[in-house]
Coordinates of C-alpha atoms in Angstrom, one line a residue:
Chain A
X280 CA -5.6 33.2 22.6
X281 CA -2.5 35.1 23.4
X282 CA -2.4 35.6 27.2
X283 CA 0.4 33.6 28.9
X284 CA -0.7 31.6 31.9
X285 CA 1.7 30.4 34.6
X286 CA 1.7 28.4 37.8
X287 CA -1.0 25.9 38.9
X288 CA -3.5 27.4 36.3
X289 CA -1.0 26.5 33.6
X290 CA -0.7 22.9 35.0
X291 CA -4.5 22.6 35.0
X292 CA -4.7 23.7 31.4
X293 CA -1.9 21.4 30.4
X294 CA -3.7 18.4 31.9
X295 CA -6.9 19.4 30.2
X296 CA -5.1 20.1 26.9
X297 CA -3.5 16.6 27.2
X298 CA -6.9 15.0 27.3
X299 CA -8.1 17.1 24.4
X300 CA -5.0 16.2 22.3
X301 CA -5.6 12.5 23.1
X302 CA -9.2 12.7 22.0
X303 CA -8.1 14.1 18.6
X304 CA -5.2 11.6 18.4
X305 CA -7.7 8.8 19.1
X306 CA -10.0 10.0 16.3
X307 CA -7.1 10.0 13.8
X308 CA -5.7 6.6 15.0
X309 CA -9.1 4.8 14.9
X310 CA -10.0 6.3 11.5
X311 CA -6.6 5.3 10.1
X312 CA -7.2 1.7 11.5
X313 CA -10.5 1.6 9.6
X314 CA -8.9 2.8 6.3
X315 CA -6.2 0.2 6.7
X316 CA -8.9 -2.4 6.4
X317 CA -9.6 -1.2 2.9
X318 CA -6.2 -1.5 1.5
X319 CA -6.0 -4.4 -1.1
X320 CA -9.8 -4.4 -1.1
X321 CA -10.5 -0.9 -2.6
X322 CA -12.6 -0.5 -5.8
X323 CA -9.5 0.5 -7.9
X324 CA -5.8 0.4 -7.4
X325 CA -5.9 4.2 -7.4
X326 CA -8.1 4.0 -4.3
X327 CA -5.8 1.5 -2.6
X328 CA -3.1 4.2 -3.1
X329 CA -5.3 7.1 -2.1
X330 CA -6.7 5.5 1.1
X331 CA -3.3 4.3 2.2
X332 CA -1.9 7.8 1.7
X333 CA -4.7 9.2 3.8
X334 CA -4.3 6.6 6.5
X335 CA -0.5 7.4 6.6
X336 CA -1.2 11.0 7.2
X337 CA -3.7 10.1 10.0
X338 CA -1.3 7.8 11.7
X339 CA 1.2 10.7 11.6
X340 CA -1.4 13.0 13.3
X341 CA -2.1 10.4 15.9
X342 CA 1.6 10.0 16.7
X343 CA 2.0 13.7 17.2
X344 CA -1.1 14.2 19.3
X345 CA -0.7 11.2 21.5
X346 CA 2.9 12.0 22.2
X347 CA 1.9 15.5 23.0
X348 CA -0.7 14.2 25.4
X349 CA 1.9 12.2 27.2
X350 CA 4.1 15.2 27.6
X351 CA 1.4 17.6 28.7
X352 CA -0.2 15.3 31.3
X353 CA 3.2 14.7 32.9
X354 CA 3.1 10.9 32.7
X355 CA 5.7 10.7 29.9
X356 CA 3.6 8.1 28.1
X357 CA 4.7 7.6 24.5
X358 CA 2.5 7.4 21.4
X359 CA 2.8 3.6 21.6
X360 CA 1.8 3.5 25.2
X361 CA -1.4 5.3 24.3
X362 CA -2.1 3.2 21.2
X363 CA -1.2 -0.3 22.4
X364 CA -1.5 -0.4 26.2
X365 CA -4.8 1.3 27.0
X366 CA -8.0 -0.6 27.4
X367 CA -11.1 0.1 25.3
X368 CA -12.6 2.2 28.0
X369 CA -9.6 4.5 28.0
X370 CA -9.9 5.4 24.3
X371 CA -11.7 8.7 23.9
X372 CA -12.3 8.9 20.1
X373 CA -15.7 10.0 18.8
X374 CA -18.0 7.2 17.8
X375 CA -18.1 8.4 14.2
X376 CA -14.7 6.9 13.5
X377 CA -15.3 3.5 15.1
X378 CA -18.7 2.4 13.8
X379 CA -18.6 -0.1 10.9
X380 CA -19.2 1.9 7.8
X381 CA -20.8 -0.9 5.7
X382 CA -19.4 -0.2 2.2
X383 CA -17.4 2.3 0.2
X384 CA -20.2 4.8 0.3
X385 CA -20.2 4.6 4.0
X386 CA -16.5 5.2 4.1
X387 CA -17.0 8.2 1.8
X388 CA -19.8 9.6 4.0
X389 CA -17.6 9.2 7.1
X390 CA -14.7 10.9 5.3
X391 CA -16.9 13.8 4.3
X392 CA -18.0 14.4 7.9
X393 CA -14.6 13.9 9.5
X394 CA -12.5 15.8 7.0
X395 CA -14.6 18.9 6.9
X396 CA -14.6 18.9 10.7
X397 CA -10.9 18.3 10.9
X398 CA -9.9 21.1 8.5
X399 CA -12.0 23.6 10.3
X400 CA -10.8 22.5 13.7
X401 CA -7.1 22.4 12.8
X402 CA -7.3 25.8 11.1
X403 CA -8.7 27.3 14.2
X404 CA -6.2 25.4 16.4
X405 CA -3.4 27.0 14.5
X406 CA -4.2 30.0 16.8
X407 CA -3.9 27.9 20.0
X408 CA -2.0 29.3 23.0
X409 CA -0.1 26.0 23.0
X410 CA 2.8 26.4 20.5
X411 CA 3.2 22.7 19.9
X412 CA -0.5 22.1 19.2
X413 CA -0.6 25.2 17.0
X414 CA 2.4 24.1 15.0
X415 CA 0.9 20.6 14.5
X416 CA -2.4 22.1 13.5
X417 CA -0.9 24.2 10.7
X418 CA 0.6 21.2 9.1
X419 CA -2.3 18.9 9.7
X420 CA -4.9 21.3 8.3
X421 CA -3.0 21.3 5.0
X422 CA -2.9 17.5 4.8
X423 CA -6.6 17.0 5.8
X424 CA -7.5 19.6 3.1
X425 CA -6.4 17.0 0.5
X426 CA -8.4 14.3 2.3
X427 CA -11.4 16.6 2.2
X428 CA -11.1 17.1 -1.5
X429 CA -10.9 13.3 -2.0
X430 CA -14.1 12.9 0.0
X431 CA -15.9 15.7 -1.7
X432 CA -15.0 14.3 -5.2
X433 CA -16.3 10.9 -4.3
X434 CA -19.5 12.2 -2.7
X435 CA -20.3 14.0 -6.0
X436 CA -19.2 11.1 -8.2
X437 CA -21.3 8.6 -6.3
X438 CA -24.2 11.0 -5.8
X439 CA -24.4 11.7 -9.5
X440 CA -23.0 8.4 -10.8
X441 CA -25.7 5.7 -11.1
X442 CA -29.0 5.0 -9.3
X443 CA -27.2 2.3 -7.3
X444 CA -24.3 4.6 -6.2
X445 CA -26.8 7.3 -5.2
X446 CA -28.8 4.9 -3.2
X447 CA -25.7 3.5 -1.5
X448 CA -24.5 7.1 -0.8
X449 CA -27.8 8.1 0.8
X450 CA -27.7 4.9 3.0
X451 CA -24.1 5.6 3.9
X452 CA -24.9 9.2 5.0
X453 CA -27.9 7.9 7.0
X454 CA -25.6 5.4 8.7
X455 CA -22.9 7.8 9.9
X456 CA -24.8 11.1 10.4
X457 CA -26.2 10.3 13.8
X458 CA -22.5 10.2 15.0
X459 CA -21.5 13.6 13.6
X460 CA -22.9 15.8 16.4
X461 CA -20.5 14.3 18.9
X462 CA -17.6 15.9 17.0
X463 CA -18.8 19.3 18.2
X464 CA -19.9 18.3 21.7
X465 CA -19.1 20.9 24.3
X466 CA -18.4 19.2 27.6
X467 CA -16.7 20.6 30.7
X468 CA -13.3 19.9 29.3
X469 CA -13.9 21.7 26.1
X470 CA -15.6 24.6 27.8
X471 CA -12.7 25.1 30.2
X472 CA -10.1 25.0 27.3
X473 CA -12.3 27.3 25.2
X474 CA -12.4 29.8 28.1
X475 CA -8.6 29.6 28.4
X476 CA -8.2 30.4 24.7
X477 CA -6.5 27.1 24.1
X478 CA -9.0 25.6 21.7
X479 CA -11.8 27.0 19.5
X480 CA -15.4 26.9 20.6
X481 CA -17.3 24.1 18.8
X482 CA -20.5 26.1 18.1
X483 CA -19.2 28.3 15.3
X484 CA -17.2 25.4 13.9
X485 CA -20.4 23.3 13.7
X486 CA -22.2 26.1 11.8
X487 CA -19.5 26.4 9.2
X488 CA -19.2 22.6 9.0
X489 CA -23.0 22.3 8.4
X490 CA -22.9 24.9 5.6
X491 CA -19.9 23.2 3.9
X492 CA -21.2 19.7 3.9
X493 CA -24.7 20.9 2.9
X494 CA -23.1 22.6 -0.1
X495 CA -21.2 19.4 -1.1
X496 CA -24.3 17.2 -0.8
X497 CA -26.3 19.7 -2.8
X498 CA -23.8 19.5 -5.6
X499 CA -24.0 15.7 -5.4
X500 CA -27.9 15.8 -5.5
X501 CA -28.0 14.1 -2.1
X502 CA -30.3 15.0 0.8
X503 CA -28.7 16.2 4.0
X504 CA -29.7 13.6 6.6
X505 CA -31.7 14.9 9.6
X506 CA -31.1 12.2 12.2
X507 CA -33.6 11.9 15.0
X508 CA -31.0 10.9 17.6
X509 CA -27.4 11.6 18.2
X510 CA -24.8 9.1 19.4
X511 CA -22.6 10.2 22.3
X512 CA -20.2 8.7 24.8
X513 CA -17.0 8.2 22.9
X514 CA -15.3 11.1 24.7
X515 CA -16.0 9.4 28.0
X516 CA -14.8 6.0 26.8
X517 CA -18.3 4.6 26.3
X518 CA -17.9 2.9 22.9
X519 CA -19.9 0.6 20.6
X520 CA -19.6 -3.2 20.7
X521 CA -17.6 -3.1 17.4
X522 CA -14.8 -1.2 19.2
X523 CA -13.5 -4.1 21.3
X524 CA -12.5 -6.2 18.3
X525 CA -10.9 -3.2 16.6
X526 CA -8.7 -2.5 19.7
X527 CA -7.9 -6.2 20.1
X528 CA -6.7 -6.3 16.5
X529 CA -4.7 -3.0 16.8
X530 CA -2.9 -4.2 20.0
X531 CA -2.5 -7.9 19.4
X532 CA 1.1 -8.1 18.3
X533 CA 2.4 -5.5 20.6
X534 CA 0.8 -7.2 23.6
X535 CA 2.0 -10.7 22.5
X536 CA 5.6 -9.5 23.2
X537 CA 5.8 -7.8 26.6
X538 CA 8.8 -5.6 26.8
X539 CA 9.4 -5.9 23.1
X540 CA 11.1 -3.1 21.1
X541 CA 10.0 -2.5 17.6
Chain B
X29 CA 16.5 4.8 -32.6
X30 CA 15.1 8.1 -33.9
X31 CA 15.3 8.4 -37.7
X32 CA 15.9 4.8 -38.3
X33 CA 14.0 2.9 -41.0
X34 CA 12.5 0.7 -38.2
X35 CA 11.0 3.7 -36.5
X36 CA 8.9 4.6 -39.5
X37 CA 6.2 1.9 -39.1
X38 CA 6.0 0.5 -42.6
X39 CA 3.0 -1.0 -44.2
X40 CA 4.5 -3.0 -47.1
X41 CA 2.6 -4.3 -50.1
X42 CA 1.5 -7.9 -49.9
X43 CA 4.2 -9.3 -52.1
X44 CA 7.1 -7.8 -50.3
X45 CA 5.7 -8.4 -46.9
X46 CA 8.0 -11.3 -45.8
X47 CA 11.1 -9.7 -47.1
X48 CA 10.2 -6.4 -45.5
X49 CA 9.5 -8.2 -42.1
X50 CA 12.9 -9.8 -42.3
X51 CA 14.6 -6.4 -43.1
X52 CA 12.7 -4.7 -40.2
X53 CA 13.6 -7.5 -37.8
X54 CA 17.3 -7.3 -38.8
X55 CA 17.3 -3.5 -38.4
X56 CA 15.5 -3.8 -35.1
X57 CA 18.0 -6.3 -33.7
X58 CA 21.0 -4.3 -35.0
X59 CA 19.7 -1.2 -33.2
X60 CA 19.2 -3.2 -30.0
X61 CA 22.7 -4.4 -30.3
X62 CA 23.8 -0.8 -30.3
X63 CA 22.0 -0.3 -27.0
X64 CA 19.2 1.9 -28.3
X65 CA 15.8 1.9 -26.6
X66 CA 12.6 0.9 -28.3
X67 CA 9.7 3.4 -27.9
X68 CA 5.9 2.6 -28.2
X69 CA 5.5 3.9 -31.8
X70 CA 8.5 2.0 -33.1
X71 CA 8.2 -1.1 -35.2
X72 CA 8.9 -4.2 -33.1
X73 CA 8.6 -8.0 -33.7
X74 CA 5.4 -9.6 -32.5
X75 CA 7.4 -11.9 -30.3
X76 CA 9.1 -9.0 -28.6
X77 CA 5.8 -7.3 -28.0
X78 CA 4.3 -10.5 -26.6
X79 CA 7.2 -11.3 -24.4
X80 CA 7.2 -7.7 -23.0
X81 CA 3.4 -7.7 -22.3
X82 CA 3.7 -11.0 -20.5
X83 CA 6.7 -9.9 -18.4
X84 CA 5.4 -6.4 -17.5
X85 CA 1.9 -7.8 -16.7
X86 CA 3.3 -10.5 -14.5
X87 CA 5.4 -7.9 -12.8
X88 CA 2.4 -5.5 -12.3
X89 CA 0.3 -8.4 -11.0
X90 CA 3.0 -9.3 -8.6
X91 CA 3.0 -5.8 -7.1
X92 CA -0.8 -5.9 -6.7
X93 CA -1.0 -9.4 -5.3
X94 CA 2.2 -8.8 -3.2
X95 CA 0.3 -6.1 -1.3
X96 CA -1.8 -8.8 0.3
X97 CA 0.6 -10.7 2.6
X98 CA 1.9 -7.4 4.1
X99 CA -1.4 -5.5 3.8
X100 CA -3.0 -8.0 6.1
X101 CA -0.6 -6.8 8.9
X102 CA -1.4 -3.1 8.6
X103 CA -4.1 -3.3 11.3
X104 CA -1.7 -5.2 13.6
X105 CA 1.6 -3.4 13.2
X106 CA 3.1 -3.3 16.7
X107 CA 4.2 0.3 16.8
X108 CA 2.8 3.5 15.1
X109 CA 6.2 4.0 13.5
X110 CA 6.1 0.5 11.9
X111 CA 2.5 1.1 10.9
X112 CA 3.5 4.2 9.0
X113 CA 6.4 2.5 7.4
X114 CA 4.2 -0.4 6.3
X115 CA 1.5 1.9 5.0
X116 CA 4.1 3.7 2.9
X117 CA 5.4 0.5 1.5
X118 CA 2.1 -0.9 0.6
X119 CA 1.2 2.4 -1.0
X120 CA 4.4 2.3 -3.0
X121 CA 3.4 -1.2 -4.3
X122 CA 0.1 0.1 -5.5
X123 CA 2.0 2.9 -7.3
X124 CA 4.4 0.4 -8.9
X125 CA 1.4 -1.7 -10.1
X126 CA 0.0 1.5 -11.7
X127 CA 3.3 2.5 -13.4
X128 CA 3.7 -1.0 -14.8
X129 CA 0.2 -1.4 -16.0
X130 CA 0.7 2.0 -17.8
X131 CA 3.9 0.7 -19.3
X132 CA 2.0 -2.4 -20.6
X133 CA -0.7 -0.2 -22.0
X134 CA 1.9 1.5 -24.3
X135 CA 2.1 -1.9 -26.0
X136 CA -1.6 -1.9 -27.0
X137 CA -3.3 -3.8 -24.2
X138 CA -5.3 -2.2 -21.4
X139 CA -5.3 -2.7 -17.7
X140 CA -8.8 -4.1 -17.6
X141 CA -7.8 -6.9 -20.0
X142 CA -4.7 -7.7 -18.0
X143 CA -6.6 -7.7 -14.7
X144 CA -9.3 -9.9 -16.2
X145 CA -6.5 -12.4 -17.3
X146 CA -5.1 -12.3 -13.8
X147 CA -8.6 -12.9 -12.3
X148 CA -9.2 -15.9 -14.7
X149 CA -5.8 -17.3 -13.7
X150 CA -4.5 -16.9 -17.2
X151 CA -1.7 -14.5 -16.3
X152 CA 0.6 -15.2 -13.4
X153 CA 2.3 -13.3 -10.5
X154 CA 5.4 -14.1 -8.5
X155 CA 4.6 -17.5 -6.8
X156 CA 6.6 -16.3 -3.8
X157 CA 3.4 -14.5 -2.7
X158 CA 1.6 -17.8 -2.5
X159 CA 3.4 -18.3 0.8
X160 CA 1.4 -17.2 3.8
X161 CA 2.6 -14.3 6.0
X162 CA 2.1 -15.9 9.4
X163 CA 3.6 -13.5 11.8
X164 CA 4.7 -9.8 12.1
X165 CA 8.3 -10.8 11.4
X166 CA 7.1 -12.1 8.0
X167 CA 6.6 -8.5 6.9
X168 CA 10.2 -7.9 7.7
X169 CA 11.5 -11.0 6.0
X170 CA 9.4 -10.3 2.9
X171 CA 10.8 -6.8 2.6
X172 CA 14.4 -7.8 3.3
X173 CA 14.5 -11.1 1.3
X174 CA 11.7 -11.0 -1.3
X175 CA 12.1 -7.3 -2.1
X176 CA 15.9 -7.8 -1.9
X177 CA 15.7 -10.5 -4.5
X178 CA 13.4 -8.2 -6.6
X179 CA 15.9 -5.4 -6.5
X180 CA 18.6 -7.7 -7.8
X181 CA 16.3 -9.1 -10.5
X182 CA 15.0 -5.7 -11.4
X183 CA 18.1 -3.4 -11.3
X184 CA 19.2 -4.6 -14.8
X185 CA 15.6 -3.8 -16.1
X186 CA 16.3 -0.1 -15.5
X187 CA 18.3 -0.5 -18.8
X188 CA 16.0 -2.9 -20.5
X189 CA 15.5 -2.3 -24.2
X190 CA 11.8 -1.1 -24.0
X191 CA 11.9 2.6 -23.0
X192 CA 8.6 2.9 -21.0
X193 CA 9.4 -0.3 -19.1
X194 CA 13.0 0.9 -18.3
X195 CA 11.7 4.3 -17.1
X196 CA 9.0 2.7 -14.9
X197 CA 11.7 0.3 -13.5
X198 CA 14.0 3.2 -12.5
X199 CA 11.3 4.6 -10.3
X200 CA 10.3 1.2 -9.0
X201 CA 13.9 0.2 -8.1
X202 CA 14.6 3.3 -6.2
X203 CA 11.6 2.7 -3.9
X204 CA 12.3 -1.1 -3.7
X205 CA 15.8 -0.5 -2.4
X206 CA 14.3 1.6 0.3
X207 CA 11.9 -1.2 1.2
X208 CA 14.8 -3.6 1.6
X209 CA 16.5 -1.3 4.0
X210 CA 13.3 -0.9 6.0
X211 CA 12.9 -4.7 6.0
X212 CA 16.4 -5.2 7.3
X213 CA 15.8 -2.5 9.9
X214 CA 12.6 -4.2 11.1
X215 CA 14.5 -7.5 11.4
X216 CA 17.3 -5.8 13.2
X217 CA 14.9 -4.4 15.8
X218 CA 13.5 -7.9 16.4
X219 CA 16.9 -9.4 16.7
X220 CA 17.9 -6.8 19.3
X221 CA 14.7 -7.3 21.2
X222 CA 13.5 -10.0 23.5
X223 CA 14.4 -13.7 22.9
X224 CA 10.8 -14.2 21.8
X225 CA 11.1 -11.5 19.2
X226 CA 14.3 -12.9 17.9
X227 CA 12.8 -16.3 17.6
X228 CA 10.0 -14.9 15.6
X229 CA 12.5 -13.3 13.2
X230 CA 14.4 -16.5 12.8
X231 CA 11.3 -18.5 12.1
X232 CA 10.3 -16.0 9.4
X233 CA 13.7 -16.2 7.7
X234 CA 13.5 -20.0 7.9
X235 CA 10.2 -19.9 5.9
X236 CA 11.1 -17.0 3.4
X237 CA 14.6 -17.8 2.4
X238 CA 13.9 -20.6 0.0
X239 CA 11.0 -18.8 -1.7
X240 CA 13.2 -15.9 -2.3
X241 CA 16.2 -17.9 -3.6
X242 CA 14.1 -20.2 -5.7
X243 CA 11.0 -18.4 -6.8
X244 CA 12.1 -14.9 -7.2
X245 CA 14.8 -15.9 -9.7
X246 CA 13.1 -18.9 -11.3
X247 CA 14.6 -22.2 -12.3
X248 CA 18.0 -22.4 -13.9
X249 CA 17.9 -21.1 -17.4
X250 CA 21.2 -22.5 -18.7
X251 CA 21.7 -26.0 -20.0
X252 CA 24.9 -26.2 -17.9
X253 CA 22.8 -25.9 -14.7
X254 CA 21.7 -29.5 -15.2
X255 CA 18.8 -30.9 -13.2
X256 CA 15.7 -31.3 -15.2
X257 CA 17.2 -31.2 -18.7
X258 CA 14.0 -30.5 -20.6
X259 CA 12.9 -27.6 -18.4
X260 CA 16.5 -26.2 -18.4
X261 CA 16.7 -26.3 -22.2
X262 CA 13.3 -24.6 -22.6
X263 CA 14.2 -22.0 -20.0
X264 CA 17.6 -21.5 -21.7
X265 CA 15.9 -20.9 -25.1
X266 CA 13.5 -18.3 -23.7
X267 CA 16.3 -16.6 -21.7
X268 CA 18.5 -16.5 -24.8
X269 CA 15.7 -14.8 -26.8
X270 CA 15.0 -12.3 -23.9
X271 CA 18.7 -11.5 -23.6
X272 CA 19.1 -11.1 -27.4
X273 CA 16.2 -8.6 -27.3
X274 CA 17.7 -6.7 -24.4
X275 CA 14.6 -7.5 -22.3
X276 CA 16.7 -9.5 -19.9
X277 CA 20.4 -8.9 -19.1
X278 CA 21.5 -11.8 -17.0
X279 CA 20.7 -15.5 -16.5
X280 CA 18.6 -16.5 -13.5
X281 CA 21.6 -18.3 -11.9
X282 CA 23.8 -15.2 -12.2
X283 CA 21.2 -13.1 -10.4
X284 CA 20.6 -15.8 -7.8
X285 CA 24.3 -15.9 -7.0
X286 CA 24.4 -12.1 -6.6
X287 CA 21.5 -12.4 -4.2
X288 CA 23.1 -15.0 -2.0
X289 CA 26.3 -13.0 -1.9
X290 CA 24.4 -10.0 -0.8
X291 CA 22.3 -11.7 1.9
X292 CA 24.9 -13.9 3.7
X293 CA 26.9 -11.1 5.3
X294 CA 23.7 -9.3 6.2
X295 CA 22.3 -12.4 8.0
X296 CA 25.5 -12.7 9.9
X297 CA 25.3 -9.1 11.1
X298 CA 21.7 -9.7 12.2
X299 CA 22.7 -12.9 14.0
X300 CA 20.2 -14.9 11.9
X301 CA 20.9 -18.3 10.4
X302 CA 19.9 -18.8 6.7
X303 CA 18.3 -22.2 6.5
X304 CA 20.8 -23.7 4.0
X305 CA 23.7 -25.8 5.5
X306 CA 25.4 -25.6 2.1
X307 CA 26.2 -21.9 2.4
X308 CA 29.9 -21.3 2.7
X309 CA 32.5 -18.9 1.2
X310 CA 34.3 -20.3 -1.8
X311 CA 37.6 -18.5 -2.1
X312 CA 38.3 -19.9 -5.5
X313 CA 35.1 -18.6 -7.1
X314 CA 34.9 -15.5 -5.0
X315 CA 31.3 -16.3 -4.2
X316 CA 29.3 -18.1 -1.6
X317 CA 28.4 -21.6 -2.4
X318 CA 24.8 -22.6 -1.6
X319 CA 22.7 -25.8 -1.7
X320 CA 20.9 -26.7 -4.9
X321 CA 17.2 -26.1 -5.0
X322 CA 15.2 -29.3 -5.3
X323 CA 12.9 -28.0 -8.0
X324 CA 10.8 -31.2 -8.3
X325 CA 10.1 -31.2 -4.6
X326 CA 9.5 -27.5 -4.6
X327 CA 7.0 -27.5 -7.5
X328 CA 5.2 -30.4 -5.9
X329 CA 4.8 -28.5 -2.6
X330 CA 3.8 -25.2 -4.3
X331 CA 1.4 -25.7 -7.1
X332 CA -1.0 -23.0 -8.1
X333 CA -3.7 -24.8 -6.1
X334 CA -2.7 -24.3 -2.5
X335 CA -4.9 -22.7 0.1
X336 CA -3.0 -19.4 0.1
X337 CA -2.9 -19.3 -3.7
X338 CA -6.6 -19.7 -3.9
X339 CA -7.0 -17.1 -1.1
X340 CA -4.8 -14.5 -3.0
X341 CA -6.8 -14.7 -6.2
X342 CA -10.2 -14.9 -4.4
X343 CA -9.3 -11.8 -2.4
X344 CA -8.3 -9.9 -5.5
X345 CA -11.4 -11.0 -7.4
X346 CA -13.7 -10.1 -4.5
X347 CA -12.2 -6.6 -4.3
X348 CA -12.8 -6.2 -8.0
X349 CA -16.3 -7.4 -7.9
X350 CA -17.3 -5.6 -4.8
X351 CA -15.9 -2.4 -6.3
X352 CA -17.8 -2.8 -9.6
X353 CA -20.6 -0.4 -8.6
X354 CA -18.1 2.3 -7.6
X355 CA -16.2 2.0 -11.0
X356 CA -19.6 2.1 -12.9
X357 CA -20.6 5.2 -11.0
X358 CA -17.2 6.9 -11.6
X359 CA -17.5 6.0 -15.3
X360 CA -21.1 7.2 -15.6
X361 CA -20.2 10.5 -13.8
X362 CA -17.1 11.0 -16.1
X363 CA -19.3 10.4 -19.1
X364 CA -21.8 13.0 -18.0
X365 CA -19.0 15.5 -17.3
X366 CA -17.4 15.1 -20.6
X367 CA -20.7 14.8 -22.4
X368 CA -19.2 12.1 -24.5
X369 CA -19.4 8.4 -24.8
X370 CA -17.3 6.5 -22.3
X371 CA -16.3 3.5 -24.4
X372 CA -12.6 3.7 -24.3
X373 CA -11.9 5.1 -20.9
X374 CA -9.2 2.9 -19.5
X375 CA -9.5 3.2 -15.7
X376 CA -9.7 -0.5 -14.8
X377 CA -12.9 -0.5 -16.7
X378 CA -16.4 -1.4 -15.7
X379 CA -17.4 -5.0 -15.2

């Protein structure tokens, strides 16, 4: 990942990298939006605090990644242009972060899948040929490592807690697991960037992710789900029906005041 | 207070008990008069303990309930910068709730009991939060005005006589002062924005000014303040006791005046009108005059039983009940890990 590319090739990579950064930014933004929905409703005050802390980090990641997208694609769009002025079909987050998670166990299951993926990805992106993306990834990997620990701890607590918590945890895992494969999807964009050394290949990440989450679930006495189907489409802007209301809520105030400054 | 007779918790014989109580009380009050702090293991009068538990619990509950009007706007914050700021603020409030419940726990109650009393409606929180947060600008007005009032109310509590409370308040006040600046900054952005944004800011101030002036400071607590003589006399008696014990440092009206003096120039800089035609500078007093609060009218309009008040409590109770299975699981897991009995764990308890 060290070769310097110049000229039109560089521009092509920048445009592709912009789309890649926006995908990750959308993942962070939509997941933060979901966690915001927990705050004041969490099972303990400690969890209100923990989930708001995690959401705060994720909004920070989204801001960096979306702004980077706007610089790299040459449009000069700001983080807020991406967040508040795109339509549903223009968001490219993975479906994992947008599906309703049902209950706290569903949230924990989603956090388990997302955080293990994000730490592995960001650690690998620290070696990206793009210096801004690499610098961001170094910082973000450290933050998400805390979120991963929070998720792991809850998976184990709920898995080994009571019969009800174990049942809910199994149901939560079943609910979100069909959406995990999409995190490692290797479409033309990813293949091109991988070949250019700008981003890591998803295959090896997926293998490590699988080993890690399987180990956590084993500690928690929970079965690793083996879904018979895999959701896909988020990276192409093909979302679930739940996504429209989420975006409407996210953008409502911003869109009510055209030309507003905040 | 270290080394004082009051610090060695005495267990007097039955005959001497009354005399001993009187001696301990006198010593306790003498030490407070010297500006010493009271620590959890010190002897303290029951009334002092009860007053503190009530005040600290009400304060902690206010932090937790106070997360709701702003928390409801987290998903709608109109920029990612503002979303971050609001998340950090709501997170701070949860933290304040935790420090304060911990401070109350040093007085021999536990958080689960206090929350249960809140959920049953037996302990109160700041009635200001029974106002609905109707627009995005309300999050700014709440931070600027309500938190601004809280800082003025709470700054003296950093030197309150009970050590754990004073120490918790030092951390709380630092963060609250930051929230007030953020609230002012949010309002400033709206006032410098489009006419529609500025109108939203003015509307929020119109609705949040009186709750801050009236409810964050409470009714007059000096007989001289007039109005409802009976309420004022009762308030004055409680206030005198609290001041004598060093729990409270100033009367409600002194603090209210300080708040108005703070806010008027800020509102002028923002270009916002505070909804009180009685506000004008009084050269002689060196303070701003402001209109009297019509407490009767206000109480009538804001009982405990309004739609928003019911909503606040119902939201809190639902969160607690929906989370019961999670807390049970955590307690069961902790018990298994320690291999011991869990009776006595104090994390917001099961049930």
